[in-house]
PDB file of C-alpha atoms and ligand atoms in Angstrom:
ATOM      1  CA  MET A   1       0.000   0.000   0.000  1.00  0.00           C
ATOM      2  CA  LYS A   2       1.572   3.263  -1.089  1.00  0.00           C
ATOM      3  CA  THR A   3       0.090   6.389   0.436  1.00  0.00           C
ATOM      4  CA  ASN A   4      -0.898   9.413  -1.593  1.00  0.00           C
ATOM      5  CA  MET A   5       1.700  12.072  -0.988  1.00  0.00           C
ATOM      6  CA  PRO A   6       0.611  15.669  -1.597  1.00  0.00           C
ATOM      7  CA  ASN A   7       4.161  16.837  -0.909  1.00  0.00           C
ATOM      8  CA  THR A   8       5.966  16.431  -4.191  1.00  0.00           C
ATOM      9  CA  PRO A   9       9.652  17.377  -3.981  1.00  0.00           C
ATOM     10  CA  ILE A  10      10.384  20.909  -5.117  1.00  0.00           C
ATOM     11  CA  ASN A  11      13.287  20.571  -7.508  1.00  0.00           C
ATOM     12  CA  THR A  12      13.390  23.552  -9.791  1.00  0.00           C
ATOM     13  CA  LEU A  13      14.967  26.887  -9.152  1.00  0.00           C
ATOM     14  CA  ASP A  14      12.642  29.838  -8.515  1.00  0.00           C
ATOM     15  CA  SER A  15       9.625  27.629  -7.857  1.00  0.00           C
ATOM     16  CA  LYS A  16       7.111  29.905  -6.207  1.00  0.00           C
ATOM     17  CA  VAL A  17       6.726  28.481  -2.733  1.00  0.00           C
ATOM     18  CA  ARG A  18       4.016  29.804  -0.436  1.00  0.00           C
ATOM     19  CA  ILE A  19       4.329  28.023   2.873  1.00  0.00           C
ATOM     20  CA  ASN A  20       1.106  29.434   4.283  1.00  0.00           C
ATOM     21  CA  GLY A  21      -0.803  27.919   1.401  1.00  0.00           C
ATOM     22  CA  ILE A  22       0.367  24.417   2.324  1.00  0.00           C
ATOM     23  CA  SER A  23      -1.472  22.373   4.912  1.00  0.00           C
ATOM     24  CA  ALA A  24       0.528  21.239   7.941  1.00  0.00           C
ATOM     25  CA  GLU A  25      -1.998  18.452   8.583  1.00  0.00           C
ATOM     26  CA  PRO A  26      -2.089  14.912   7.212  1.00  0.00           C
ATOM     27  CA  PRO A  27      -4.314  14.501   4.160  1.00  0.00           C
ATOM     28  CA  LYS A  28      -7.944  13.455   4.687  1.00  0.00           C
ATOM     29  CA  GLY A  29      -8.321   9.744   5.119  1.00  0.00           C
ATOM     30  CA  MET A  30      -4.842   9.228   6.515  1.00  0.00           C
ATOM     31  CA  THR A  31      -4.844   7.638   9.933  1.00  0.00           C
ATOM     32  CA  LYS A  32      -2.140   7.074  12.484  1.00  0.00           C
ATOM     33  CA  ALA A  33      -2.532   3.310  12.185  1.00  0.00           C
ATOM     34  CA  ARG A  34      -2.146   3.367   8.384  1.00  0.00           C
ATOM     35  CA  ALA A  35       0.812   5.706   8.555  1.00  0.00           C
ATOM     36  CA  GLU A  36       2.613   3.607  11.158  1.00  0.00           C
ATOM     37  CA  LYS A  37       2.011   0.399   9.216  1.00  0.00           C
ATOM     38  CA  ARG A  38       3.420   1.944   6.061  1.00  0.00           C
ATOM     39  CA  PHE A  39       6.345   3.424   8.004  1.00  0.00           C
ATOM     40  CA  ALA A  40       7.303  -0.031   9.273  1.00  0.00           C
ATOM     41  CA  VAL A  41       7.388  -1.364   5.690  1.00  0.00           C
ATOM     42  CA  LEU A  42       9.503   1.579   4.517  1.00  0.00           C
ATOM     43  CA  CYS A  43      11.805   1.163   7.466  1.00  0.00           C
ATOM     44  CA  ARG A  44      12.700  -2.367   6.356  1.00  0.00           C
ATOM     45  CA  GLU A  45      13.201  -1.253   2.767  1.00  0.00           C
ATOM     46  CA  LEU A  46      15.396   1.612   3.920  1.00  0.00           C
ATOM     47  CA  PHE A  47      17.580  -0.802   5.864  1.00  0.00           C
ATOM     48  CA  GLU A  48      18.057  -2.952   2.743  1.00  0.00           C
ATOM     49  CA  LEU A  49      18.784   0.057   0.557  1.00  0.00           C
ATOM     50  CA  GLN A  50      21.357   1.293   3.049  1.00  0.00           C
ATOM     51  CA  ASP A  51      23.016  -2.105   3.054  1.00  0.00           C
ATOM     52  CA  ALA A  52      23.368  -2.095  -0.746  1.00  0.00           C
ATOM     53  CA  MET A  53      24.623   1.501  -0.753  1.00  0.00           C
ATOM     54  CA  TRP A  54      27.155   0.696   1.975  1.00  0.00           C
ATOM     55  CA  GLY A  55      28.597  -2.191   0.012  1.00  0.00           C
ATOM     56  CA  ALA A  56      28.621  -0.485  -3.381  1.00  0.00           C
ATOM     57  CA  ARG A  57      30.311   2.722  -2.158  1.00  0.00           C
ATOM     58  CA  VAL A  58      29.090   4.711  -5.126  1.00  0.00           C
ATOM     59  CA  ASN A  59      26.696   7.097  -3.381  1.00  0.00           C
ATOM     60  CA  SER A  60      26.021   8.639  -0.021  1.00  0.00           C
ATOM     61  CA  VAL A  61      22.965  10.377   1.438  1.00  0.00           C
ATOM     62  CA  LEU A  62      22.689  13.780   3.056  1.00  0.00           C
ATOM     63  CA  VAL A  63      19.405  14.511   4.827  1.00  0.00           C
ATOM     64  CA  VAL A  64      19.032  18.150   5.851  1.00  0.00           C
ATOM     65  CA  LEU A  65      16.336  18.844   8.428  1.00  0.00           C
ATOM     66  CA  GLN A  66      15.156  22.391   8.858  1.00  0.00           C
ATOM     67  CA  GLY A  67      12.155  23.773  10.698  1.00  0.00           C
ATOM     68  CA  ARG A  68      11.095  26.122  13.443  1.00  0.00           C
ATOM     69  CA  ASP A  69      11.617  25.294  17.109  1.00  0.00           C
ATOM     70  CA  THR A  70       9.583  22.211  18.118  1.00  0.00           C
ATOM     71  CA  ALA A  71       8.967  21.277  14.464  1.00  0.00           C
ATOM     72  CA  GLY A  72      10.392  17.836  15.191  1.00  0.00           C
ATOM     73  CA  LYS A  73      13.877  17.758  13.738  1.00  0.00           C
ATOM     74  CA  ASP A  74      15.165  15.571  16.569  1.00  0.00           C
ATOM     75  CA  GLY A  75      12.141  13.273  16.507  1.00  0.00           C
ATOM     76  CA  THR A  76      12.497  12.763  12.760  1.00  0.00           C
ATOM     77  CA  ILE A  77      16.158  11.878  13.141  1.00  0.00           C
ATOM     78  CA  LYS A  78      15.307   9.421  15.897  1.00  0.00           C
ATOM     79  CA  HIS A  79      12.752   7.655  13.712  1.00  0.00           C
ATOM     80  CA  VAL A  80      14.712   7.617  10.453  1.00  0.00           C
ATOM     81  CA  ALA A  81      18.019   6.704  12.095  1.00  0.00           C
ATOM     82  CA  GLY A  82      16.139   3.947  13.917  1.00  0.00           C
ATOM     83  CA  CYS A  83      15.637   2.233  10.545  1.00  0.00           C
ATOM     84  CA  LEU A  84      19.327   2.297   9.702  1.00  0.00           C
ATOM     85  CA  ASN A  85      22.395   0.317  10.611  1.00  0.00           C
ATOM     86  CA  PRO A  86      24.275   2.736  12.936  1.00  0.00           C
ATOM     87  CA  ARG A  87      27.550   1.619  11.349  1.00  0.00           C
ATOM     88  CA  GLY A  88      26.937   3.937   8.409  1.00  0.00           C
ATOM     89  CA  VAL A  89      25.150   6.901   9.990  1.00  0.00           C
ATOM     90  CA  SER A  90      26.286  10.216  11.402  1.00  0.00           C
ATOM     91  CA  VAL A  91      24.121  12.880  13.008  1.00  0.00           C
ATOM     92  CA  THR A  92      25.279  16.492  13.296  1.00  0.00           C
ATOM     93  CA  SER A  93      23.484  19.404  14.985  1.00  0.00           C
ATOM     94  CA  PHE A  94      24.446  22.909  13.985  1.00  0.00           C
ATOM     95  CA  GLY A  95      24.026  25.506  16.729  1.00  0.00           C
ATOM     96  CA  VAL A  96      25.331  29.044  17.115  1.00  0.00           C
ATOM     97  CA  PRO A  97      28.768  29.037  15.439  1.00  0.00           C
ATOM     98  CA  THR A  98      31.814  28.978  17.676  1.00  0.00           C
ATOM     99  CA  THR A  99      34.490  31.653  17.321  1.00  0.00           C
ATOM    100  CA  GLU A 100      36.575  29.296  15.218  1.00  0.00           C
ATOM    101  CA  GLU A 101      33.620  28.517  12.971  1.00  0.00           C
ATOM    102  CA  ARG A 102      32.764  32.193  12.580  1.00  0.00           C
ATOM    103  CA  GLU A 103      36.299  32.926  11.527  1.00  0.00           C
ATOM    104  CA  HIS A 104      35.919  30.571   8.561  1.00  0.00           C
ATOM    105  CA  ASP A 105      33.520  30.729   5.638  1.00  0.00           C
ATOM    106  CA  PHE A 106      30.004  29.541   6.520  1.00  0.00           C
ATOM    107  CA  LEU A 107      30.383  26.195   4.727  1.00  0.00           C
ATOM    108  CA  TRP A 108      33.578  25.207   6.499  1.00  0.00           C
ATOM    109  CA  ARG A 109      31.899  23.619   9.496  1.00  0.00           C
ATOM    110  CA  VAL A 110      29.337  21.898   7.302  1.00  0.00           C
ATOM    111  CA  HIS A 111      31.535  20.396   4.623  1.00  0.00           C
ATOM    112  CA  LYS A 112      33.515  18.267   7.021  1.00  0.00           C
ATOM    113  CA  HIS A 113      30.336  16.519   8.198  1.00  0.00           C
ATOM    114  CA  THR A 114      29.095  15.561   4.735  1.00  0.00           C
ATOM    115  CA  PRO A 115      28.871  11.802   4.212  1.00  0.00           C
ATOM    116  CA  ARG A 116      31.600   9.684   2.693  1.00  0.00           C
ATOM    117  CA  ARG A 117      30.536   7.168   0.053  1.00  0.00           C
ATOM    118  CA  GLY A 118      28.321   4.452   1.468  1.00  0.00           C
ATOM    119  CA  GLU A 119      27.203   6.549   4.434  1.00  0.00           C
ATOM    120  CA  PHE A 120      24.197   8.519   5.627  1.00  0.00           C
ATOM    121  CA  ALA A 121      24.571  11.963   7.223  1.00  0.00           C
ATOM    122  CA  LEU A 122      21.627  13.510   9.040  1.00  0.00           C
ATOM    123  CA  PHE A 123      21.782  17.247   9.718  1.00  0.00           C
ATOM    124  CA  ASN A 124      19.752  18.867  12.482  1.00  0.00           C
ATOM    125  CA  ARG A 125      19.864  22.440  11.109  1.00  0.00           C
ATOM    126  CA  SER A 126      22.553  23.155   8.567  1.00  0.00           C
ATOM    127  CA  HIS A 127      24.171  25.713   6.280  1.00  0.00           C
ATOM    128  CA  TYR A 128      20.628  27.030   5.725  1.00  0.00           C
ATOM    129  CA  GLU A 129      20.761  28.768   9.113  1.00  0.00           C
ATOM    130  CA  ASP A 130      23.120  31.193   7.398  1.00  0.00           C
ATOM    131  CA  VAL A 131      20.262  32.447   5.219  1.00  0.00           C
ATOM    132  CA  LEU A 132      17.561  32.019   7.900  1.00  0.00           C
ATOM    133  CA  VAL A 133      18.464  33.107  11.443  1.00  0.00           C
ATOM    134  CA  VAL A 134      21.273  35.253  10.051  1.00  0.00           C
ATOM    135  CA  ARG A 135      18.841  37.063   7.758  1.00  0.00           C
ATOM    136  CA  VAL A 136      16.011  37.412  10.300  1.00  0.00           C
ATOM    137  CA  HIS A 137      18.311  38.770  13.005  1.00  0.00           C
ATOM    138  CA  ASN A 138      20.602  40.819  10.763  1.00  0.00           C
ATOM    139  CA  LEU A 139      23.636  38.869  11.892  1.00  0.00           C
ATOM    140  CA  ALA A 140      25.398  39.642   8.620  1.00  0.00           C
ATOM    141  CA  PRO A 141      24.959  42.351   5.974  1.00  0.00           C
ATOM    142  CA  LYS A 142      22.240  41.628   3.408  1.00  0.00           C
ATOM    143  CA  LYS A 143      24.772  41.648   0.577  1.00  0.00           C
ATOM    144  CA  LEU A 144      26.679  38.859   2.292  1.00  0.00           C
ATOM    145  CA  TRP A 145      23.811  36.479   3.046  1.00  0.00           C
ATOM    146  CA  GLN A 146      22.252  37.071  -0.358  1.00  0.00           C
ATOM    147  CA  GLN A 147      25.392  35.731  -2.016  1.00  0.00           C
ATOM    148  CA  ARG A 148      25.078  32.584   0.039  1.00  0.00           C
ATOM    149  CA  TYR A 149      22.215  31.162  -2.050  1.00  0.00           C
ATOM    150  CA  GLY A 150      24.651  30.857  -4.946  1.00  0.00           C
ATOM    151  CA  HIS A 151      27.332  29.353  -2.713  1.00  0.00           C
ATOM    152  CA  ILE A 152      24.806  26.829  -1.387  1.00  0.00           C
ATOM    153  CA  ARG A 153      23.714  25.880  -4.917  1.00  0.00           C
ATOM    154  CA  ASP A 154      27.329  25.329  -5.955  1.00  0.00           C
ATOM    155  CA  PHE A 155      28.143  23.427  -2.763  1.00  0.00           C
ATOM    156  CA  GLU A 156      25.207  21.052  -3.154  1.00  0.00           C
ATOM    157  CA  ALA A 157      25.989  20.588  -6.858  1.00  0.00           C
ATOM    158  CA  LEU A 158      29.534  19.615  -5.871  1.00  0.00           C
ATOM    159  CA  LEU A 159      28.243  17.079  -3.343  1.00  0.00           C
ATOM    160  CA  ALA A 160      25.870  15.620  -5.924  1.00  0.00           C
ATOM    161  CA  GLU A 161      28.661  15.380  -8.476  1.00  0.00           C
ATOM    162  CA  HIS A 162      30.533  13.271  -5.964  1.00  0.00           C
ATOM    163  CA  GLY A 163      27.559  10.908  -5.651  1.00  0.00           C
ATOM    164  CA  THR A 164      25.779  12.399  -2.641  1.00  0.00           C
ATOM    165  CA  ILE A 165      22.004  12.171  -2.743  1.00  0.00           C
ATOM    166  CA  VAL A 166      20.961  15.462  -1.140  1.00  0.00           C
ATOM    167  CA  LEU A 167      17.462  15.664   0.375  1.00  0.00           C
ATOM    168  CA  LYS A 168      16.276  18.777   2.191  1.00  0.00           C
ATOM    169  CA  TYR A 169      13.249  18.929   4.434  1.00  0.00           C
ATOM    170  CA  PHE A 170      11.261  21.799   5.813  1.00  0.00           C
ATOM    171  CA  LEU A 171       9.179  20.465   8.698  1.00  0.00           C
ATOM    172  CA  HIS A 172       6.080  22.609   8.438  1.00  0.00           C
ATOM    173  CA  ILE A 173       4.096  23.257  11.624  1.00  0.00           C
ATOM    174  CA  THR A 174       1.522  25.952  12.342  1.00  0.00           C
ATOM    175  CA  ARG A 175       1.937  28.726  14.876  1.00  0.00           C
ATOM    176  CA  ASP A 176      -0.826  27.237  17.025  1.00  0.00           C
ATOM    177  CA  GLU A 177       0.773  23.813  16.975  1.00  0.00           C
ATOM    178  CA  GLN A 178       4.082  25.315  18.057  1.00  0.00           C
ATOM    179  CA  LYS A 179       2.406  27.113  20.958  1.00  0.00           C
ATOM    180  CA  GLU A 180       0.778  23.871  22.082  1.00  0.00           C
ATOM    181  CA  ARG A 181       4.100  22.012  21.909  1.00  0.00           C
ATOM    182  CA  LEU A 182       5.912  24.692  23.878  1.00  0.00           C
ATOM    183  CA  LEU A 183       3.242  24.682  26.588  1.00  0.00           C
ATOM    184  CA  GLU A 184       3.281  20.891  26.667  1.00  0.00           C
ATOM    185  CA  ARG A 185       7.054  20.951  27.103  1.00  0.00           C
ATOM    186  CA  GLU A 186       6.603  23.222  30.103  1.00  0.00           C
ATOM    187  CA  LYS A 187       4.045  20.937  31.741  1.00  0.00           C
ATOM    188  CA  GLU A 188       5.999  17.723  31.341  1.00  0.00           C
ATOM    189  CA  SER A 189       8.877  17.297  33.765  1.00  0.00           C
ATOM    190  CA  LYS A 190      10.563  14.929  31.293  1.00  0.00           C
ATOM    191  CA  THR A 191      10.742  17.598  28.579  1.00  0.00           C
ATOM    192  CA  ALA A 192      11.016  20.778  30.653  1.00  0.00           C
ATOM    193  CA  TRP A 193      14.788  20.656  30.355  1.00  0.00           C
ATOM    194  CA  LYS A 194      14.347  21.760  26.754  1.00  0.00           C
ATOM    195  CA  LEU A 195      12.703  25.058  27.775  1.00  0.00           C
ATOM    196  CA  ASN A 196      14.336  28.108  26.312  1.00  0.00           C
ATOM    197  CA  PRO A 197      12.810  31.614  26.428  1.00  0.00           C
ATOM    198  CA  ASN A 198      14.345  32.145  23.021  1.00  0.00           C
ATOM    199  CA  ASP A 199      11.793  29.756  21.512  1.00  0.00           C
ATOM    200  CA  TRP A 200       9.034  32.164  22.596  1.00  0.00           C
ATOM    201  CA  LYS A 201      11.007  35.198  21.415  1.00  0.00           C
ATOM    202  CA  GLU A 202      11.493  33.661  17.985  1.00  0.00           C
ATOM    203  CA  ARG A 203       7.698  33.457  17.579  1.00  0.00           C
ATOM    204  CA  ASP A 204       7.679  37.252  17.215  1.00  0.00           C
ATOM    205  CA  HIS A 205       9.575  36.730  13.952  1.00  0.00           C
ATOM    206  CA  TRP A 206       7.254  34.071  12.556  1.00  0.00           C
ATOM    207  CA  ASP A 207       6.465  35.883   9.293  1.00  0.00           C
ATOM    208  CA  GLU A 208      10.084  36.899   8.720  1.00  0.00           C
ATOM    209  CA  TYR A 209      11.109  33.262   9.060  1.00  0.00           C
ATOM    210  CA  THR A 210       8.354  32.279   6.648  1.00  0.00           C
ATOM    211  CA  ALA A 211       9.735  34.711   4.050  1.00  0.00           C
ATOM    212  CA  ALA A 212      13.298  33.526   4.704  1.00  0.00           C
ATOM    213  CA  TYR A 213      12.300  29.873   4.283  1.00  0.00           C
ATOM    214  CA  GLU A 214      10.365  30.611   1.094  1.00  0.00           C
ATOM    215  CA  ASP A 215      13.415  32.295  -0.421  1.00  0.00           C
ATOM    216  CA  ALA A 216      15.812  29.606   0.782  1.00  0.00           C
ATOM    217  CA  ILE A 217      13.641  26.893  -0.738  1.00  0.00           C
ATOM    218  CA  SER A 218      12.957  28.595  -4.039  1.00  0.00           C
ATOM    219  CA  LYS A 219      16.543  29.770  -4.528  1.00  0.00           C
ATOM    220  CA  THR A 220      18.221  26.430  -3.834  1.00  0.00           C
ATOM    221  CA  ALA A 221      15.822  23.750  -5.080  1.00  0.00           C
ATOM    222  CA  ALA A 222      17.417  21.584  -7.756  1.00  0.00           C
ATOM    223  CA  PRO A 223      16.841  18.127  -9.258  1.00  0.00           C
ATOM    224  CA  HIS A 224      19.950  16.904  -7.420  1.00  0.00           C
ATOM    225  CA  ALA A 225      18.993  18.686  -4.162  1.00  0.00           C
ATOM    226  CA  PRO A 226      15.201  18.884  -3.834  1.00  0.00           C
ATOM    227  CA  TRP A 227      13.253  20.400  -0.959  1.00  0.00           C
ATOM    228  CA  ILE A 228      10.349  18.516   0.538  1.00  0.00           C
ATOM    229  CA  ILE A 229       7.839  20.480   2.568  1.00  0.00           C
ATOM    230  CA  VAL A 230       6.598  18.111   5.219  1.00  0.00           C
ATOM    231  CA  PRO A 231       3.205  18.597   6.863  1.00  0.00           C
ATOM    232  CA  ALA A 232       4.473  18.147  10.413  1.00  0.00           C
ATOM    233  CA  ASN A 233       1.607  18.939  12.782  1.00  0.00           C
ATOM    234  CA  SER A 234       1.219  15.163  13.252  1.00  0.00           C
ATOM    235  CA  LYS A 235       4.429  13.433  14.167  1.00  0.00           C
ATOM    236  CA  TRP A 236       3.384  10.083  12.687  1.00  0.00           C
ATOM    237  CA  TYR A 237       2.602  11.660   9.313  1.00  0.00           C
ATOM    238  CA  ARG A 238       5.827  13.678   9.365  1.00  0.00           C
ATOM    239  CA  ASN A 239       7.854  10.492   9.889  1.00  0.00           C
ATOM    240  CA  LEU A 240       6.034   8.773   7.084  1.00  0.00           C
ATOM    241  CA  VAL A 241       6.588  11.583   4.565  1.00  0.00           C
ATOM    242  CA  VAL A 242      10.294  11.770   5.319  1.00  0.00           C
ATOM    243  CA  ALA A 243      10.781   7.999   5.159  1.00  0.00           C
ATOM    244  CA  GLU A 244       8.734   7.685   1.964  1.00  0.00           C
ATOM    245  CA  SER A 245      10.721  10.366   0.179  1.00  0.00           C
ATOM    246  CA  ILE A 246      14.109   8.982   1.236  1.00  0.00           C
ATOM    247  CA  VAL A 247      13.149   5.510   0.067  1.00  0.00           C
ATOM    248  CA  ASP A 248      11.809   6.955  -3.220  1.00  0.00           C
ATOM    249  CA  ALA A 249      15.078   8.738  -3.872  1.00  0.00           C
ATOM    250  CA  LEU A 250      17.215   5.717  -3.019  1.00  0.00           C
ATOM    251  CA  ARG A 251      15.162   3.190  -4.971  1.00  0.00           C
ATOM    252  CA  ASP A 252      16.291   4.846  -8.219  1.00  0.00           C
ATOM    253  CA  HIS A 253      19.850   3.776  -7.410  1.00  0.00           C
ATOM    254  CA  HIS A 254      19.190   0.265  -6.146  1.00  0.00           C
ATOM    255  CA  LYS A 255      19.747  -1.497  -9.492  1.00  0.00           C
ATOM    256  CA  ASN A 256      23.028   0.295  -9.971  1.00  0.00           C
ATOM    257  CA  TRP A 257      24.220  -0.678  -6.479  1.00  0.00           C
ATOM    258  CA  ASP A 258      23.205  -4.292  -7.045  1.00  0.00           C
ATOM    259  CA  LYS A 259      25.093  -4.293 -10.333  1.00  0.00           C
ATOM    260  CA  THR A 260      28.194  -2.900  -8.619  1.00  0.00           C
ATOM    261  CA  LEU A 261      27.878  -5.483  -5.852  1.00  0.00           C
ATOM    262  CA  GLU A 262      27.542  -8.252  -8.421  1.00  0.00           C
ATOM    263  CA  GLU A 263      30.699  -7.107 -10.201  1.00  0.00           C
ATOM    264  CA  MET A 264      32.499  -6.853  -6.874  1.00  0.00           C
ATOM    265  CA  GLY A 265      31.310 -10.364  -6.062  1.00  0.00           C
ATOM    266  CA  LYS A 266      32.597 -11.680  -9.406  1.00  0.00           C
ATOM    267  CA  ALA A 267      35.970 -10.012  -8.868  1.00  0.00           C
ATOM    268  CA  GLY A 268      36.097 -11.396  -5.316  1.00  0.00           C
ATOM    269  CA  ARG A 269      35.358 -14.950  -6.529  1.00  0.00           C
ATOM    270  CA  ALA A 270      37.926 -14.667  -9.317  1.00  0.00           C
ATOM    271  CA  GLY A 271      40.534 -13.481  -6.808  1.00  0.00           C
ATOM    272  CA  LEU A 272      39.754 -16.374  -4.506  1.00  0.00           C
ATOM    273  CA  ALA A 273      39.881 -18.890  -7.368  1.00  0.00           C
ATOM    274  CA  ALA A 274      43.291 -17.562  -8.452  1.00  0.00           C
ATOM    275  CA  TYR A 275      44.521 -17.796  -4.870  1.00  0.00           C
ATOM    276  CA  ARG A 276      43.308 -21.387  -4.528  1.00  0.00           C
ATOM    277  CA  SER A 277      44.802 -22.519  -7.825  1.00  0.00           C
ATOM    278  CA  GLY A 278      48.085 -20.911  -6.761  1.00  0.00           C
ATOM    279  CA  ILE A 279      48.034 -22.999  -3.573  1.00  0.00           C
ATOM    280  CA  LYS A 280      47.257 -26.160  -5.573  1.00  0.00           C
ATOM    281  CA  ARG A 281      50.200 -25.502  -7.893  1.00  0.00           C
ATOM    282  CA  LYS A 282      52.488 -24.970  -4.929  1.00  0.00           C
ATOM    283  CA  THR A 283      51.406 -28.160  -3.149  1.00  0.00           C
ATOM    284  CA  ALA A 284      51.591 -30.173  -6.424  1.00  0.00           C
ATOM    285  CA  GLY A 285      55.080 -28.805  -7.207  1.00  0.00           C
TER     286      GLY A 285
HETATM  287  P1  ATP B 301      17.006  22.537  18.080  1.00  0.00           P
HETATM  288  O1  ATP B 301      18.077  22.875  17.069  1.00  0.00           O
HETATM  289  O2  ATP B 301      16.638  21.097  18.025  1.00  0.00           O
HETATM  290  O3  ATP B 301      15.821  23.463  18.000  1.00  0.00           O
HETATM  291  P2  ATP B 301      18.195  23.927  20.275  1.00  0.00           P
HETATM  292  O4  ATP B 301      17.429  25.141  19.980  1.00  0.00           O
HETATM  293  O5  ATP B 301      18.372  23.526  21.697  1.00  0.00           O
HETATM  294  O6  ATP B 301      17.597  22.679  19.520  1.00  0.00           O
HETATM  295  P3  ATP B 301      20.998  24.502  19.911  1.00  0.00           P
HETATM  296  O7  ATP B 301      21.961  23.471  19.467  1.00  0.00           O
HETATM  297  O8  ATP B 301      21.110  25.045  21.274  1.00  0.00           O
HETATM  298  O9  ATP B 301      19.578  23.955  19.544  1.00  0.00           O
HETATM  299  O10 ATP B 301      21.165  25.723  18.882  1.00  0.00           O
HETATM  300  C1  ATP B 301      20.339  25.982  17.902  1.00  0.00           C
HETATM  301  C2  ATP B 301      20.375  27.486  17.726  1.00  0.00           C
HETATM  302  O11 ATP B 301      21.534  27.833  16.987  1.00  0.00           O
HETATM  303  C3  ATP B 301      19.171  27.978  16.959  1.00  0.00           C
HETATM  304  O12 ATP B 301      18.605  29.083  17.618  1.00  0.00           O
HETATM  305  C4  ATP B 301      19.769  28.388  15.638  1.00  0.00           C
HETATM  306  O13 ATP B 301      19.089  29.427  15.004  1.00  0.00           O
HETATM  307  C5  ATP B 301      21.179  28.799  16.036  1.00  0.00           C
HETATM  308  N1  ATP B 301      22.093  28.745  14.891  1.00  0.00           N
HETATM  309  C6  ATP B 301      22.372  27.695  14.105  1.00  0.00           C
HETATM  310  N2  ATP B 301      23.202  28.046  13.116  1.00  0.00           N
HETATM  311  C7  ATP B 301      23.446  29.349  13.263  1.00  0.00           C
HETATM  312  C8  ATP B 301      24.215  30.288  12.537  1.00  0.00           C
HETATM  313  N3  ATP B 301      24.908  29.939  11.446  1.00  0.00           N
HETATM  314  N4  ATP B 301      24.258  31.563  12.982  1.00  0.00           N
HETATM  315  C9  ATP B 301      23.581  31.923  14.088  1.00  0.00           C
HETATM  316  N5  ATP B 301      22.816  31.088  14.821  1.00  0.00           N
HETATM  317  C10 ATP B 301      22.750  29.818  14.414  1.00  0.00           C
END
């Protein structure tokens, strides 16, 4: 059973994205039970795909998770990473840059966490903060952050050229949903440690962030680095959309990985046969 996904990847430059026009709710007819059942199926497929990718060492995957506070970046990572063999996964969170990071170009701290062939890298926030929070809070001159869209396009094109499958997600929640989640966090002693007055302050900039996200998405969407806007008011639907789109993107490569693995297998067998016949010759001689 494949679910009907309203959230087609955005993969062309200057696509007109209007976040407010996109529902943050699951589509009608979708239930938690259906979504979780489908997620479990995808989870198994993802594990198999990762295994083939790991062996073939032709591609890697970079999953970029962006979204407002409480949008569920951590929760998504927990669920997706839970499907994968930890051997080939790295998770990196990008917070306020350190002095050393600030003294380098904005991609310096990011590039070194991109995945090597065969591996998955999951980013909780990313280089996009440099055209989001930096823009909203005037942390750099406009001229500087505006040039970054081009740098990001080139950077992601470079990664793709090297075989990295780049997938970028905007976890879309409503303002009301965020308020509820923040209040919930406050009530629960298990989650109260996450409280940060800044999360409430950032709500005052809601519309500025919306504009910044719309520009970031429309100025950096590409066939090799699509954006997926994820309706994220329901956690179970959010997880499903992310898993479904990763599996979709990886499936395209599966045949190629299998072919590479087959060739590697043939070469391995031939090597072993040569080794064995060498031993036979030695023992016969
Ligand atoms: P989460 O990222 O899951 O919401 P958090 O808010 O606790 O968790 P931290 O690791 O403390 O995360 O830091 C995230 C903060 O760092 C965010 O407020 C984000 O806007 C800020 N940040 C990230 N990158 C940059 C950047 N390049 N410049 C300035 N601030 C940044």
